[in-house]
Structure formats: C-alpha cells, structure tokens
Short mmCIF file of C-alpha atoms in Angstrom, two decimals:
data_model
loop_
_atom_site.label_atom_id
_atom_site.label_comp_id
_atom_site.label_asym_id
_atom_site.label_seq_id
_atom_site.Cartn_x
_atom_site.Cartn_y
_atom_site.Cartn_z
CA MET A 1 -4.07 13.21 -39.20
CA LYS A 2 -7.77 12.78 -40.41
CA PHE A 3 -6.89 9.45 -41.58
CA VAL A 4 -5.08 8.08 -38.49
CA LEU A 5 -8.38 9.38 -35.85
CA TYR A 6 -10.79 7.84 -39.71
CA LEU A 7 -8.15 4.43 -39.22
CA ALA A 8 -8.62 4.16 -35.79
CA ASP A 9 -12.80 4.22 -35.60
CA PHE A 10 -12.75 0.90 -37.71
CA ILE A 11 -8.99 -0.38 -36.40
CA VAL A 12 -11.02 -3.23 -34.06
CA PRO A 13 -13.94 -4.35 -36.69
CA LEU A 14 -10.87 -5.05 -39.12
CA VAL A 15 -8.88 -6.55 -36.35
CA ILE A 16 -11.90 -9.14 -36.00
CA PHE A 17 -12.06 -8.87 -40.04
CA GLY A 18 -8.81 -9.93 -40.19
CA ILE A 19 -9.00 -13.02 -37.70
CA ILE A 20 -11.68 -13.92 -39.73
CA CYS A 21 -9.97 -14.16 -42.65
CA TYR A 22 -6.99 -15.64 -41.60
CA GLY A 23 -8.11 -19.12 -39.50
CA LEU A 24 -11.49 -19.03 -42.85
CA LEU A 25 -8.04 -19.12 -44.44
CA MET A 26 -6.26 -22.26 -41.61
CA LYS A 27 -9.25 -24.68 -42.57
CA VAL A 28 -10.75 -23.48 -39.05
CA ASN A 29 -14.73 -23.66 -38.19
CA VAL A 30 -14.48 -20.26 -36.85
CA TYR A 31 -18.01 -20.19 -35.64
CA ASP A 32 -17.17 -23.50 -32.89
CA THR A 33 -13.37 -21.88 -31.86
CA PHE A 34 -15.81 -19.06 -31.21
CA VAL A 35 -18.43 -20.48 -29.31
CA LYS A 36 -15.67 -22.84 -27.32
CA GLY A 37 -14.08 -20.09 -26.14
CA ALA A 38 -16.49 -18.11 -25.25
CA LYS A 39 -17.82 -20.63 -23.30
CA SER A 40 -14.07 -21.29 -21.76
CA GLY A 41 -14.49 -17.65 -20.59
CA PHE A 42 -18.09 -17.61 -18.73
CA PHE A 43 -16.13 -20.71 -17.10
CA THR A 44 -13.59 -17.80 -16.30
CA VAL A 45 -15.59 -15.25 -15.26
CA ILE A 46 -17.92 -17.84 -12.37
CA ARG A 47 -14.56 -18.69 -10.98
CA ILE A 48 -13.36 -15.52 -10.37
CA MET A 49 -16.77 -13.61 -9.03
CA PRO A 50 -16.26 -14.48 -5.67
CA THR A 51 -12.42 -12.50 -6.27
CA LEU A 52 -14.41 -9.33 -7.86
CA VAL A 53 -17.25 -9.99 -5.05
CA GLY A 54 -14.78 -9.84 -2.30
CA LEU A 55 -12.32 -7.52 -3.85
CA MET A 56 -15.55 -4.30 -4.24
CA VAL A 57 -16.65 -5.49 -0.94
CA ALA A 58 -13.67 -4.63 1.14
CA VAL A 59 -13.01 -1.23 -1.01
CA GLY A 60 -16.53 -0.18 -0.73
CA ILE A 61 -15.46 -1.05 3.51
CA LEU A 62 -12.39 1.15 2.92
CA ARG A 63 -14.19 4.33 2.05
CA ALA A 64 -16.82 3.66 3.89
CA SER A 65 -15.67 2.98 7.30
CA GLY A 66 -13.43 6.11 6.47
CA PHE A 67 -10.20 3.87 6.58
CA LEU A 68 -9.15 5.48 4.29
CA ASP A 69 -8.84 9.40 5.23
CA PHE A 70 -6.85 8.18 8.90
CA LEU A 71 -4.63 6.33 6.23
CA SER A 72 -4.46 9.32 4.42
CA ASP A 73 -3.64 11.23 6.86
CA MET A 74 -1.10 9.03 8.23
CA ILE A 75 1.07 8.54 4.85
CA GLY A 76 0.22 11.81 4.20
CA MET A 77 2.57 14.10 6.28
CA PHE A 78 5.86 11.43 4.54
CA SER A 79 4.68 11.69 1.37
CA GLU A 80 4.21 14.96 1.05
CA ARG A 81 8.60 15.78 1.70
CA ILE A 82 8.99 13.25 -1.35
CA GLY A 83 6.47 15.77 -3.10
CA PHE A 84 3.42 13.17 -3.83
CA PRO A 85 0.24 14.70 -1.89
CA GLY A 86 -1.28 13.13 1.07
CA GLU A 87 -4.59 13.98 -0.63
CA LEU A 88 -4.20 11.18 -3.17
CA VAL A 89 -2.76 7.88 -1.33
CA PRO A 90 -6.26 6.66 -1.50
CA LEU A 91 -6.17 6.95 -5.25
CA THR A 92 -2.90 5.48 -4.66
CA VAL A 93 -4.32 2.55 -1.90
CA VAL A 94 -7.54 2.48 -4.04
CA LYS A 95 -6.25 1.47 -7.35
CA LEU A 96 -3.84 -1.54 -6.05
CA PHE A 97 -7.35 -3.49 -5.00
CA SER A 98 -9.50 -1.29 -8.12
CA SER A 99 -9.09 0.48 -10.97
CA SER A 100 -13.08 1.16 -11.00
CA ALA A 101 -13.20 1.99 -7.77
CA ALA A 102 -9.76 3.88 -8.18
CA THR A 103 -11.26 5.79 -11.07
CA SER A 104 -14.54 6.72 -8.96
CA LEU A 105 -11.40 8.46 -6.63
CA LEU A 106 -10.39 11.04 -8.95
CA LEU A 107 -12.74 12.34 -10.12
CA ASP A 108 -13.29 13.63 -6.85
CA VAL A 109 -9.79 14.72 -6.73
CA TYR A 110 -10.86 16.20 -10.57
CA LYS A 111 -13.39 17.48 -8.84
CA GLU A 112 -11.70 19.45 -5.93
CA TYR A 113 -8.48 20.21 -7.76
CA GLY A 114 -9.10 20.12 -11.80
CA THR A 115 -7.57 18.44 -13.59
CA ASP A 116 -4.65 20.66 -14.52
CA SER A 117 -3.35 20.76 -10.80
CA TYR A 118 -0.30 19.82 -9.62
CA ILE A 119 -2.58 17.22 -7.61
CA GLY A 120 -4.58 16.37 -10.96
CA LEU A 121 -1.67 16.39 -13.20
CA ILE A 122 -0.26 13.06 -10.49
CA ALA A 123 -3.32 11.54 -9.84
CA SER A 124 -3.85 11.07 -14.31
CA ILE A 125 -0.15 10.19 -14.24
CA SER A 126 0.04 7.37 -11.82
CA MET A 127 -3.61 5.96 -12.31
CA SER A 128 -2.28 5.19 -16.21
CA CYS A 129 1.33 3.76 -15.00
CA THR A 130 0.10 2.45 -11.95
CA GLU A 131 -1.23 -1.63 -11.76
CA THR A 132 -4.29 -2.91 -9.41
CA VAL A 133 -1.98 -4.91 -7.50
CA PHE A 134 -4.22 -7.68 -5.59
CA TYR A 135 -7.14 -8.03 -8.46
CA THR A 136 -4.15 -8.74 -10.91
CA MET A 137 -2.33 -11.29 -8.81
CA SER A 138 -6.15 -12.62 -7.00
CA VAL A 139 -7.45 -13.62 -10.30
CA TYR A 140 -4.47 -14.70 -12.84
CA TYR A 141 -3.32 -16.48 -9.88
CA MET A 142 -6.89 -18.06 -9.11
CA THR A 143 -7.10 -18.96 -12.66
CA ALA A 144 -4.11 -20.64 -13.06
CA LYS A 145 -4.03 -22.65 -9.75
CA VAL A 146 -0.77 -20.41 -8.70
CA THR A 147 0.15 -21.19 -4.66
CA LYS A 148 3.58 -19.64 -4.77
CA THR A 149 4.04 -15.99 -6.32
CA ARG A 150 7.16 -15.87 -5.66
CA TYR A 151 8.56 -12.45 -6.27
CA THR A 152 5.20 -11.28 -8.08
CA LEU A 153 3.17 -9.11 -5.39
CA GLY A 154 7.13 -7.13 -4.40
CA GLY A 155 8.66 -6.55 -7.91
CA ALA A 156 4.41 -5.46 -8.58
CA LEU A 157 4.81 -3.24 -5.53
CA PHE A 158 8.17 -1.62 -6.41
CA ALA A 159 7.02 -1.37 -10.20
CA THR A 160 3.31 0.53 -8.72
CA PHE A 161 5.57 2.72 -6.47
CA ALA A 162 7.83 3.22 -9.56
CA GLY A 163 5.21 4.58 -11.22
CA ILE A 164 4.00 7.04 -8.76
CA ALA A 165 7.58 8.69 -8.09
CA ALA A 166 7.73 8.67 -12.49
CA SER A 167 4.04 10.55 -11.81
CA VAL A 168 5.30 13.30 -8.99
CA LEU A 169 8.56 14.66 -11.74
CA LEU A 170 6.78 14.19 -15.02
CA ALA A 171 4.01 16.04 -13.36
CA GLY A 172 6.29 18.87 -12.03
CA TRP A 173 7.66 18.39 -14.54
CA MET A 174 4.21 20.18 -16.65
CA VAL A 175 3.02 21.82 -14.53
#
C-alpha cells in the first residue's frame, strides 16, 4: 500500500516527463508545441468566459432569491416518496449548472446533517455520479460551434437521474 501512495505522488510528473520524452523521440519541437497549445487554450478560455460568468450569476441569483428553497419544497414533496430527500433538491438543481456552487451547497448539507448521515451519503454519491449538464453543453457546444444538440440534453438528464437513483440505492445499502 505504501508503494501505491508513493507512486501516486509521482504519477503526474512521470506522465509529463513521459510525454516530453516521447515528443523528443519523435523529433517534435516540444517547447513550441507546448506554447501553441497554451495559446490555443488561453483563447478558448476567453471564448467561454461569457458563458461561465452568465452561469455563475444565474446560480447566485437562484440562491439569493430563495427560489431554490421554493423549488426544494415543491419537488421535495414528490421526491420524498421515492426516497430522495427534499433537502437535496437544491443541490441537484445547482449541480446541473455549476459544480463549484454545488460543492458549497454540499458543505452546507454536511454542516447540517453530517457526512455519515443518510442525506450526507446520498449527497456525496450523487455529487460524484452526476454531471454539470448545462455548463458542459454550453462550453463544449460553444467551443465546437455545434448548433444542433439532438438528444444530448435528454440523454444527459436521463444519466443524471440514473445517477441520483443509484445514489439513493447505494446510500440505502450503506446505512
């Protein structure tokens, strides 16, 4: 076990070193390629910045306005019947838009209910097996200039609900 922990400390530097060595063996100008990639990444960040700011503002407005509490009360009445606590509805809704905002809500859940409680377990598992659907779609589709999303939203929401169902089942087995 100590070997695995030791290896984990060096895995990222080893991968970087391996990529550099491979590039040198293939006679690629590694530094120039790195600079081109960094420049491209910087312009990608500039292109997606308005989307990021818009999503962050929207999540802030939802939290500050009390709409998430209202939504929690409304949907919570139905979600309680299938074993999903209504207290986690805001976490689930926010997670669709922003992982960092959902993490702050997760910390609030931990403070109020504890990490080993049924609600804490469901929250932990659902955070790890769901995706920031709208953020991911907006960033990737804007960057790739995709205009027809077809079944992406439906499939992503279905996968999110499957992750939520799995979190309820797994947390139930753990308690």
